[in-house]
Amino acid sequence: MRKKIIAGNWKMNGTIPETKALLHELLEGPSDNENVKVVVCPPYTSLYLANKILQNSHISLGAQDVSAHLKGAYTAEVSLEMLLTTGVRYVILGHSERRQYHAETDQLVNTKAKLVIDGELIPIICVGETLKQREDGQTKQIVETQIENSLSGFSADFIKKSVIAYEPIWAIGTGKTATPQMAQEVHKLIREKVAETDKEAAENLPILYGGSVKPNNAHDLLIQPDIDGALVGGASLMAGDFIAIINAI
Ligand code: PGA
């Protein structure tokens, strides 16, 4: 049985005081649902503090990206080693906003994912099509190619240490959600694609849905057989909404 994962992607939100306030609200709320693994991914500047606040709690910490380089003259980059000292367990990779605004490619995502797994952290590898690609009937091809390239060279063991997030770009921050059926269809094809490498690893692979997940649509998405959780943007910034999503299943 795959355990559900609800991960909050705070994006570029969360000053130090805001981080403190939101995490305390989350810890106080009735969000201790044992069927669900809860992850929050605040900005880099909040990770150290967040780790202190979340010590011995049910909430794990994630980062929103990592450098593909180990060390050196890469201004503004944050290395894996730095992340390891902040207590993160998860690293989001290849989010569509990184792909769109920072020209991240599947190849770069692949390099980072291998680095993250070697560092014993868990990558949350994001894939998803644009509205135009969906309308042109290219969803299957686009998502399969992203999976193939982002997981290139992955052994079964690597797949077992990964999480995938399907995030249709047209649903991110737009209030438009894929219907549970649309999302399920893509999740199933992602699992089938990964099964070409290893059936058992694919069966155990958590595949999260992301794109305008809210308290009112979370349950219907999360009961789909191949939807193993959610990557939540906007609604993860409000403790009440995030807790409601955690408790939606
Ligand atoms: P959203 O963002 O929930 O605000 O649509 C999801 C994401 O980008 O991970």
PDB file of C-alpha atoms and ligand atoms in Angstrom:
ATOM      1  CA  MET A   1       0.000   0.000   0.000  1.00  0.00           C
ATOM      2  CA  ARG A   2       1.366   3.387  -0.978  1.00  0.00           C
ATOM      3  CA  LYS A   3       1.060   5.908   1.835  1.00  0.00           C
ATOM      4  CA  LYS A   4      -0.334   9.283   0.756  1.00  0.00           C
ATOM      5  CA  ILE A   5       1.986  12.282   0.753  1.00  0.00           C
ATOM      6  CA  ILE A   6       0.691  15.830   1.065  1.00  0.00           C
ATOM      7  CA  ALA A   7       3.468  18.303   0.296  1.00  0.00           C
ATOM      8  CA  GLY A   8       3.193  22.076   0.522  1.00  0.00           C
ATOM      9  CA  ASN A   9       5.208  24.081  -1.973  1.00  0.00           C
ATOM     10  CA  TRP A  10       5.418  27.559  -0.473  1.00  0.00           C
ATOM     11  CA  LYS A  11       7.235  28.952  -3.546  1.00  0.00           C
ATOM     12  CA  MET A  12       8.591  32.480  -2.885  1.00  0.00           C
ATOM     13  CA  ASN A  13       6.435  33.027   0.180  1.00  0.00           C
ATOM     14  CA  GLY A  14       7.434  32.976   3.811  1.00  0.00           C
ATOM     15  CA  THR A  15       9.564  35.529   5.608  1.00  0.00           C
ATOM     16  CA  ILE A  16      11.064  34.349   8.881  1.00  0.00           C
ATOM     17  CA  PRO A  17       8.111  35.637  10.971  1.00  0.00           C
ATOM     18  CA  GLU A  18       5.602  34.207   8.477  1.00  0.00           C
ATOM     19  CA  THR A  19       7.352  30.837   8.505  1.00  0.00           C
ATOM     20  CA  LYS A  20       7.255  30.734  12.277  1.00  0.00           C
ATOM     21  CA  ALA A  21       3.572  31.626  12.409  1.00  0.00           C
ATOM     22  CA  LEU A  22       2.456  29.194   9.702  1.00  0.00           C
ATOM     23  CA  LEU A  23       4.427  26.238  11.073  1.00  0.00           C
ATOM     24  CA  HIS A  24       3.121  26.791  14.585  1.00  0.00           C
ATOM     25  CA  GLU A  25      -0.427  26.900  13.231  1.00  0.00           C
ATOM     26  CA  LEU A  26       0.186  23.645  11.349  1.00  0.00           C
ATOM     27  CA  LEU A  27       1.588  21.962  14.437  1.00  0.00           C
ATOM     28  CA  GLU A  28      -1.341  23.085  16.545  1.00  0.00           C
ATOM     29  CA  GLY A  29      -3.945  21.957  14.042  1.00  0.00           C
ATOM     30  CA  PRO A  30      -5.469  18.473  13.993  1.00  0.00           C
ATOM     31  CA  SER A  31      -3.271  17.427  11.081  1.00  0.00           C
ATOM     32  CA  ASP A  32      -1.805  14.305  12.592  1.00  0.00           C
ATOM     33  CA  ASN A  33      -3.459  11.930  10.106  1.00  0.00           C
ATOM     34  CA  GLU A  34      -1.456   8.725  10.317  1.00  0.00           C
ATOM     35  CA  ASN A  35      -2.454   7.692   6.789  1.00  0.00           C
ATOM     36  CA  VAL A  36      -0.612  10.674   5.376  1.00  0.00           C
ATOM     37  CA  LYS A  37       2.988  11.838   5.242  1.00  0.00           C
ATOM     38  CA  VAL A  38       3.089  15.631   5.494  1.00  0.00           C
ATOM     39  CA  VAL A  39       5.893  17.678   3.929  1.00  0.00           C
ATOM     40  CA  VAL A  40       6.409  21.433   3.775  1.00  0.00           C
ATOM     41  CA  CYS A  41       8.825  23.110   1.368  1.00  0.00           C
ATOM     42  CA  PRO A  42       9.505  26.684   2.498  1.00  0.00           C
ATOM     43  CA  PRO A  43      12.053  28.929   0.761  1.00  0.00           C
ATOM     44  CA  TYR A  44      15.756  28.279   1.433  1.00  0.00           C
ATOM     45  CA  THR A  45      16.015  31.163   3.907  1.00  0.00           C
ATOM     46  CA  SER A  46      13.446  29.531   6.184  1.00  0.00           C
ATOM     47  CA  LEU A  47      14.798  25.973   6.173  1.00  0.00           C
ATOM     48  CA  TYR A  48      17.095  26.239   9.181  1.00  0.00           C
ATOM     49  CA  LEU A  49      14.381  27.748  11.339  1.00  0.00           C
ATOM     50  CA  ALA A  50      11.721  25.403   9.974  1.00  0.00           C
ATOM     51  CA  ASN A  51      13.872  22.406  10.891  1.00  0.00           C
ATOM     52  CA  LYS A  52      14.134  23.631  14.474  1.00  0.00           C
ATOM     53  CA  ILE A  53      10.392  24.188  14.741  1.00  0.00           C
ATOM     54  CA  LEU A  54       9.518  20.822  13.167  1.00  0.00           C
ATOM     55  CA  GLN A  55      11.937  18.698  15.256  1.00  0.00           C
ATOM     56  CA  ASN A  56      10.144  15.574  16.530  1.00  0.00           C
ATOM     57  CA  SER A  57       6.921  16.502  14.750  1.00  0.00           C
ATOM     58  CA  HIS A  58       4.930  14.603  12.114  1.00  0.00           C
ATOM     59  CA  ILE A  59       5.881  17.153   9.449  1.00  0.00           C
ATOM     60  CA  SER A  60       8.930  16.601   7.221  1.00  0.00           C
ATOM     61  CA  LEU A  61      10.882  19.322   5.524  1.00  0.00           C
ATOM     62  CA  GLY A  62      11.618  19.750   1.826  1.00  0.00           C
ATOM     63  CA  ALA A  63      13.491  22.251  -0.354  1.00  0.00           C
ATOM     64  CA  GLN A  64      12.179  23.679  -3.613  1.00  0.00           C
ATOM     65  CA  ASP A  65      15.326  23.032  -5.667  1.00  0.00           C
ATOM     66  CA  VAL A  66      19.058  22.296  -5.395  1.00  0.00           C
ATOM     67  CA  SER A  67      22.094  23.192  -7.465  1.00  0.00           C
ATOM     68  CA  ALA A  68      23.391  20.598  -9.915  1.00  0.00           C
ATOM     69  CA  HIS A  69      26.903  21.594  -8.775  1.00  0.00           C
ATOM     70  CA  LEU A  70      28.510  20.363  -5.594  1.00  0.00           C
ATOM     71  CA  LYS A  71      30.429  23.481  -4.591  1.00  0.00           C
ATOM     72  CA  GLY A  72      32.147  26.586  -5.894  1.00  0.00           C
ATOM     73  CA  ALA A  73      31.641  29.735  -7.930  1.00  0.00           C
ATOM     74  CA  TYR A  74      27.899  29.499  -8.630  1.00  0.00           C
ATOM     75  CA  THR A  75      26.458  32.721  -7.249  1.00  0.00           C
ATOM     76  CA  ALA A  76      23.084  32.325  -5.525  1.00  0.00           C
ATOM     77  CA  GLU A  77      23.026  28.545  -5.913  1.00  0.00           C
ATOM     78  CA  VAL A  78      22.404  26.266  -2.936  1.00  0.00           C
ATOM     79  CA  SER A  79      24.214  22.937  -2.778  1.00  0.00           C
ATOM     80  CA  LEU A  80      23.093  19.519  -1.642  1.00  0.00           C
ATOM     81  CA  GLU A  81      25.563  19.625   1.248  1.00  0.00           C
ATOM     82  CA  MET A  82      24.005  22.886   2.438  1.00  0.00           C
ATOM     83  CA  LEU A  83      20.541  21.362   2.272  1.00  0.00           C
ATOM     84  CA  LEU A  84      21.690  18.321   4.217  1.00  0.00           C
ATOM     85  CA  THR A  85      22.721  20.559   7.109  1.00  0.00           C
ATOM     86  CA  THR A  86      19.220  22.071   7.273  1.00  0.00           C
ATOM     87  CA  GLY A  87      17.495  18.758   7.878  1.00  0.00           C
ATOM     88  CA  VAL A  88      15.503  18.516   4.650  1.00  0.00           C
ATOM     89  CA  ARG A  89      14.265  15.072   3.530  1.00  0.00           C
ATOM     90  CA  TYR A  90      12.706  16.007   0.182  1.00  0.00           C
ATOM     91  CA  VAL A  91      13.728  18.215  -2.752  1.00  0.00           C
ATOM     92  CA  ILE A  92      11.271  19.399  -5.417  1.00  0.00           C
ATOM     93  CA  LEU A  93      12.907  19.218  -8.856  1.00  0.00           C
ATOM     94  CA  GLY A  94      11.856  20.463 -12.273  1.00  0.00           C
ATOM     95  CA  HIS A  95       8.854  22.437 -11.095  1.00  0.00           C
ATOM     96  CA  SER A  96       7.264  24.053 -14.154  1.00  0.00           C
ATOM     97  CA  GLU A  97       8.156  27.500 -12.791  1.00  0.00           C
ATOM     98  CA  ARG A  98      11.830  26.450 -12.750  1.00  0.00           C
ATOM     99  CA  ARG A  99      11.469  25.032 -16.245  1.00  0.00           C
ATOM    100  CA  GLN A 100       9.681  28.157 -17.511  1.00  0.00           C
ATOM    101  CA  TYR A 101      11.601  30.989 -15.786  1.00  0.00           C
ATOM    102  CA  HIS A 102      15.006  29.362 -15.386  1.00  0.00           C
ATOM    103  CA  ALA A 103      15.152  27.221 -18.506  1.00  0.00           C
ATOM    104  CA  GLU A 104      15.523  23.971 -16.588  1.00  0.00           C
ATOM    105  CA  THR A 105      15.524  20.934 -18.837  1.00  0.00           C
ATOM    106  CA  ASP A 106      14.760  17.266 -18.265  1.00  0.00           C
ATOM    107  CA  GLN A 107      18.494  16.604 -18.509  1.00  0.00           C
ATOM    108  CA  LEU A 108      19.250  19.060 -15.708  1.00  0.00           C
ATOM    109  CA  VAL A 109      16.431  17.591 -13.624  1.00  0.00           C
ATOM    110  CA  ASN A 110      17.929  14.146 -14.216  1.00  0.00           C
ATOM    111  CA  THR A 111      21.376  15.277 -13.032  1.00  0.00           C
ATOM    112  CA  LYS A 112      19.911  16.890  -9.928  1.00  0.00           C
ATOM    113  CA  ALA A 113      17.712  13.878  -9.161  1.00  0.00           C
ATOM    114  CA  LYS A 114      20.706  11.516  -9.196  1.00  0.00           C
ATOM    115  CA  LEU A 115      22.627  13.899  -6.940  1.00  0.00           C
ATOM    116  CA  VAL A 116      19.714  14.134  -4.515  1.00  0.00           C
ATOM    117  CA  ILE A 117      19.263  10.347  -4.326  1.00  0.00           C
ATOM    118  CA  ASP A 118      23.007   9.837  -3.858  1.00  0.00           C
ATOM    119  CA  GLY A 119      22.735  12.307  -0.965  1.00  0.00           C
ATOM    120  CA  GLU A 120      19.976  10.126   0.520  1.00  0.00           C
ATOM    121  CA  LEU A 121      17.269  12.722   0.037  1.00  0.00           C
ATOM    122  CA  ILE A 122      14.050  12.100  -1.880  1.00  0.00           C
ATOM    123  CA  PRO A 123      13.453  14.004  -5.121  1.00  0.00           C
ATOM    124  CA  ILE A 124       9.913  15.089  -5.997  1.00  0.00           C
ATOM    125  CA  ILE A 125      10.263  15.184  -9.777  1.00  0.00           C
ATOM    126  CA  CYS A 126       7.652  17.379 -11.487  1.00  0.00           C
ATOM    127  CA  VAL A 127       6.249  16.823 -14.960  1.00  0.00           C
ATOM    128  CA  GLY A 128       3.247  18.200 -16.814  1.00  0.00           C
ATOM    129  CA  GLU A 129       1.949  19.603 -20.078  1.00  0.00           C
ATOM    130  CA  THR A 130       0.934  23.134 -21.089  1.00  0.00           C
ATOM    131  CA  LEU A 131      -2.627  23.996 -22.102  1.00  0.00           C
ATOM    132  CA  LYS A 132      -1.606  24.150 -25.768  1.00  0.00           C
ATOM    133  CA  GLN A 133      -0.002  20.721 -25.583  1.00  0.00           C
ATOM    134  CA  ARG A 134      -3.152  19.289 -23.987  1.00  0.00           C
ATOM    135  CA  GLU A 135      -5.399  20.906 -26.577  1.00  0.00           C
ATOM    136  CA  ASP A 136      -3.165  19.565 -29.328  1.00  0.00           C
ATOM    137  CA  GLY A 137      -3.550  16.053 -27.933  1.00  0.00           C
ATOM    138  CA  GLN A 138       0.115  15.820 -26.936  1.00  0.00           C
ATOM    139  CA  THR A 139      -0.272  15.194 -23.197  1.00  0.00           C
ATOM    140  CA  LYS A 140       0.712  11.514 -23.338  1.00  0.00           C
ATOM    141  CA  GLN A 141       3.753  12.100 -25.491  1.00  0.00           C
ATOM    142  CA  ILE A 142       4.979  15.130 -23.510  1.00  0.00           C
ATOM    143  CA  VAL A 143       4.588  13.502 -20.109  1.00  0.00           C
ATOM    144  CA  GLU A 144       6.138  10.209 -21.229  1.00  0.00           C
ATOM    145  CA  THR A 145       9.134  12.043 -22.686  1.00  0.00           C
ATOM    146  CA  GLN A 146       9.591  14.077 -19.497  1.00  0.00           C
ATOM    147  CA  ILE A 147       9.467  10.886 -17.427  1.00  0.00           C
ATOM    148  CA  GLU A 148      11.848   9.051 -19.742  1.00  0.00           C
ATOM    149  CA  ASN A 149      14.410  11.873 -19.741  1.00  0.00           C
ATOM    150  CA  SER A 150      14.088  12.968 -16.118  1.00  0.00           C
ATOM    151  CA  LEU A 151      14.479   9.361 -14.925  1.00  0.00           C
ATOM    152  CA  SER A 152      17.072   8.425 -17.521  1.00  0.00           C
ATOM    153  CA  GLY A 153      19.565   5.868 -16.203  1.00  0.00           C
ATOM    154  CA  PHE A 154      17.490   5.209 -13.074  1.00  0.00           C
ATOM    155  CA  SER A 155      17.786   1.705 -11.625  1.00  0.00           C
ATOM    156  CA  ALA A 156      14.847   0.110  -9.834  1.00  0.00           C
ATOM    157  CA  ASP A 157      16.548   1.138  -6.610  1.00  0.00           C
ATOM    158  CA  PHE A 158      16.576   4.801  -7.710  1.00  0.00           C
ATOM    159  CA  ILE A 159      12.898   4.673  -8.671  1.00  0.00           C
ATOM    160  CA  LYS A 160      12.125   3.290  -5.212  1.00  0.00           C
ATOM    161  CA  LYS A 161      13.748   6.375  -3.688  1.00  0.00           C
ATOM    162  CA  SER A 162      11.799   8.881  -5.810  1.00  0.00           C
ATOM    163  CA  VAL A 163       8.472  10.666  -5.872  1.00  0.00           C
ATOM    164  CA  ILE A 164       6.834  12.000  -9.048  1.00  0.00           C
ATOM    165  CA  ALA A 165       4.451  14.956  -9.206  1.00  0.00           C
ATOM    166  CA  TYR A 166       2.121  15.358 -12.167  1.00  0.00           C
ATOM    167  CA  GLU A 167       1.349  19.048 -12.436  1.00  0.00           C
ATOM    168  CA  PRO A 168      -0.528  20.124 -15.558  1.00  0.00           C
ATOM    169  CA  ILE A 169       0.843  23.633 -16.098  1.00  0.00           C
ATOM    170  CA  TRP A 170      -2.570  25.037 -17.000  1.00  0.00           C
ATOM    171  CA  ALA A 171      -3.860  24.029 -13.564  1.00  0.00           C
ATOM    172  CA  ILE A 172      -1.103  25.645 -11.488  1.00  0.00           C
ATOM    173  CA  GLY A 173      -2.221  28.754  -9.630  1.00  0.00           C
ATOM    174  CA  THR A 174      -5.132  29.204 -12.030  1.00  0.00           C
ATOM    175  CA  GLY A 175      -7.960  27.748  -9.977  1.00  0.00           C
ATOM    176  CA  LYS A 176      -8.526  25.257 -12.829  1.00  0.00           C
ATOM    177  CA  THR A 177      -8.052  21.714 -11.606  1.00  0.00           C
ATOM    178  CA  ALA A 178      -7.762  18.655 -13.770  1.00  0.00           C
ATOM    179  CA  THR A 179     -10.836  16.534 -13.135  1.00  0.00           C
ATOM    180  CA  PRO A 180     -10.069  13.454 -11.037  1.00  0.00           C
ATOM    181  CA  GLN A 181     -10.544  11.350 -14.185  1.00  0.00           C
ATOM    182  CA  MET A 182      -8.136  13.468 -16.253  1.00  0.00           C
ATOM    183  CA  ALA A 183      -5.517  13.337 -13.510  1.00  0.00           C
ATOM    184  CA  GLN A 184      -5.993   9.600 -12.916  1.00  0.00           C
ATOM    185  CA  GLU A 185      -5.508   8.905 -16.616  1.00  0.00           C
ATOM    186  CA  VAL A 186      -2.117  10.658 -16.669  1.00  0.00           C
ATOM    187  CA  HIS A 187      -1.020   9.157 -13.345  1.00  0.00           C
ATOM    188  CA  LYS A 188      -1.776   5.707 -14.719  1.00  0.00           C
ATOM    189  CA  LEU A 189       0.240   6.330 -17.840  1.00  0.00           C
ATOM    190  CA  ILE A 190       3.173   7.619 -15.759  1.00  0.00           C
ATOM    191  CA  ARG A 191       3.089   4.422 -13.707  1.00  0.00           C
ATOM    192  CA  GLU A 192       2.947   2.309 -16.866  1.00  0.00           C
ATOM    193  CA  LYS A 193       5.886   4.214 -18.339  1.00  0.00           C
ATOM    194  CA  VAL A 194       7.976   3.676 -15.201  1.00  0.00           C
ATOM    195  CA  ALA A 195       6.939  -0.006 -15.147  1.00  0.00           C
ATOM    196  CA  GLU A 196       8.869  -0.442 -18.403  1.00  0.00           C
ATOM    197  CA  THR A 197      11.995  -0.088 -16.230  1.00  0.00           C
ATOM    198  CA  ASP A 198      10.750  -2.017 -13.205  1.00  0.00           C
ATOM    199  CA  LYS A 199       7.237  -3.202 -12.491  1.00  0.00           C
ATOM    200  CA  GLU A 200       7.556  -3.524  -8.743  1.00  0.00           C
ATOM    201  CA  ALA A 201       9.266  -0.147  -8.320  1.00  0.00           C
ATOM    202  CA  ALA A 202       6.520   1.470 -10.420  1.00  0.00           C
ATOM    203  CA  GLU A 203       3.858  -0.168  -8.275  1.00  0.00           C
ATOM    204  CA  ASN A 204       5.383   1.388  -5.155  1.00  0.00           C
ATOM    205  CA  LEU A 205       6.160   4.798  -6.680  1.00  0.00           C
ATOM    206  CA  PRO A 206       4.237   7.691  -5.086  1.00  0.00           C
ATOM    207  CA  ILE A 207       2.747   9.908  -7.820  1.00  0.00           C
ATOM    208  CA  LEU A 208       1.368  13.198  -6.496  1.00  0.00           C
ATOM    209  CA  TYR A 209      -1.063  15.487  -8.275  1.00  0.00           C
ATOM    210  CA  GLY A 210      -0.454  19.253  -8.268  1.00  0.00           C
ATOM    211  CA  GLY A 211      -2.441  22.149  -9.695  1.00  0.00           C
ATOM    212  CA  SER A 212      -5.021  24.121  -7.699  1.00  0.00           C
ATOM    213  CA  VAL A 213      -5.575  21.416  -5.092  1.00  0.00           C
ATOM    214  CA  LYS A 214      -7.990  22.886  -2.538  1.00  0.00           C
ATOM    215  CA  PRO A 215      -9.988  21.522   0.406  1.00  0.00           C
ATOM    216  CA  ASN A 216     -13.063  21.184  -1.824  1.00  0.00           C
ATOM    217  CA  ASN A 217     -11.451  19.055  -4.551  1.00  0.00           C
ATOM    218  CA  ALA A 218      -8.757  17.160  -2.603  1.00  0.00           C
ATOM    219  CA  HIS A 219     -10.891  14.163  -1.595  1.00  0.00           C
ATOM    220  CA  ASP A 220     -12.098  13.347  -5.116  1.00  0.00           C
ATOM    221  CA  LEU A 221      -8.542  13.560  -6.453  1.00  0.00           C
ATOM    222  CA  LEU A 222      -6.982  11.574  -3.622  1.00  0.00           C
ATOM    223  CA  ILE A 223      -9.356   8.608  -3.914  1.00  0.00           C
ATOM    224  CA  GLN A 224      -8.203   7.877  -7.459  1.00  0.00           C
ATOM    225  CA  PRO A 225      -6.239   4.610  -7.583  1.00  0.00           C
ATOM    226  CA  ASP A 226      -3.040   6.109  -8.990  1.00  0.00           C
ATOM    227  CA  ILE A 227      -3.085   9.449  -7.141  1.00  0.00           C
ATOM    228  CA  ASP A 228      -0.892   9.047  -4.090  1.00  0.00           C
ATOM    229  CA  GLY A 229      -1.023  12.539  -2.704  1.00  0.00           C
ATOM    230  CA  ALA A 230      -0.818  16.185  -3.625  1.00  0.00           C
ATOM    231  CA  LEU A 231       1.736  18.897  -4.209  1.00  0.00           C
ATOM    232  CA  VAL A 232      -0.081  21.971  -2.974  1.00  0.00           C
ATOM    233  CA  GLY A 233       0.913  25.558  -3.781  1.00  0.00           C
ATOM    234  CA  GLY A 234      -1.478  28.378  -2.845  1.00  0.00           C
ATOM    235  CA  ALA A 235      -3.571  26.386  -0.391  1.00  0.00           C
ATOM    236  CA  SER A 236      -0.467  25.315   1.567  1.00  0.00           C
ATOM    237  CA  LEU A 237       0.008  28.911   2.706  1.00  0.00           C
ATOM    238  CA  MET A 238      -3.169  28.854   4.766  1.00  0.00           C
ATOM    239  CA  ALA A 239      -2.933  26.484   7.713  1.00  0.00           C
ATOM    240  CA  GLY A 240      -6.666  25.767   7.736  1.00  0.00           C
ATOM    241  CA  ASP A 241      -6.760  24.835   4.061  1.00  0.00           C
ATOM    242  CA  PHE A 242      -3.598  22.740   4.211  1.00  0.00           C
ATOM    243  CA  ILE A 243      -4.867  20.842   7.257  1.00  0.00           C
ATOM    244  CA  ALA A 244      -8.202  20.269   5.521  1.00  0.00           C
ATOM    245  CA  ILE A 245      -6.354  18.782   2.526  1.00  0.00           C
ATOM    246  CA  ILE A 246      -4.276  16.538   4.814  1.00  0.00           C
ATOM    247  CA  ASN A 247      -7.491  15.311   6.407  1.00  0.00           C
ATOM    248  CA  ALA A 248      -9.367  14.928   3.121  1.00  0.00           C
ATOM    249  CA  ILE A 249      -8.476  11.259   2.951  1.00  0.00           C
TER     250      ILE A 249
HETATM  251  P1  PGA B   1      -1.117  25.623  -6.874  1.00  0.00           P
HETATM  252  O1  PGA B   1       0.421  25.251  -7.134  1.00  0.00           O
HETATM  253  O2  PGA B   1      -1.642  24.646  -5.862  1.00  0.00           O
HETATM  254  O3  PGA B   1      -1.088  27.041  -6.342  1.00  0.00           O
HETATM  255  O4  PGA B   1      -1.825  25.515  -8.170  1.00  0.00           O
HETATM  256  C1  PGA B   1       0.828  23.915  -7.230  1.00  0.00           C
HETATM  257  C2  PGA B   1       2.310  23.858  -7.528  1.00  0.00           C
HETATM  258  O5  PGA B   1       2.793  24.665  -8.327  1.00  0.00           O
HETATM  259  O6  PGA B   1       3.029  22.998  -6.983  1.00  0.00           O
END
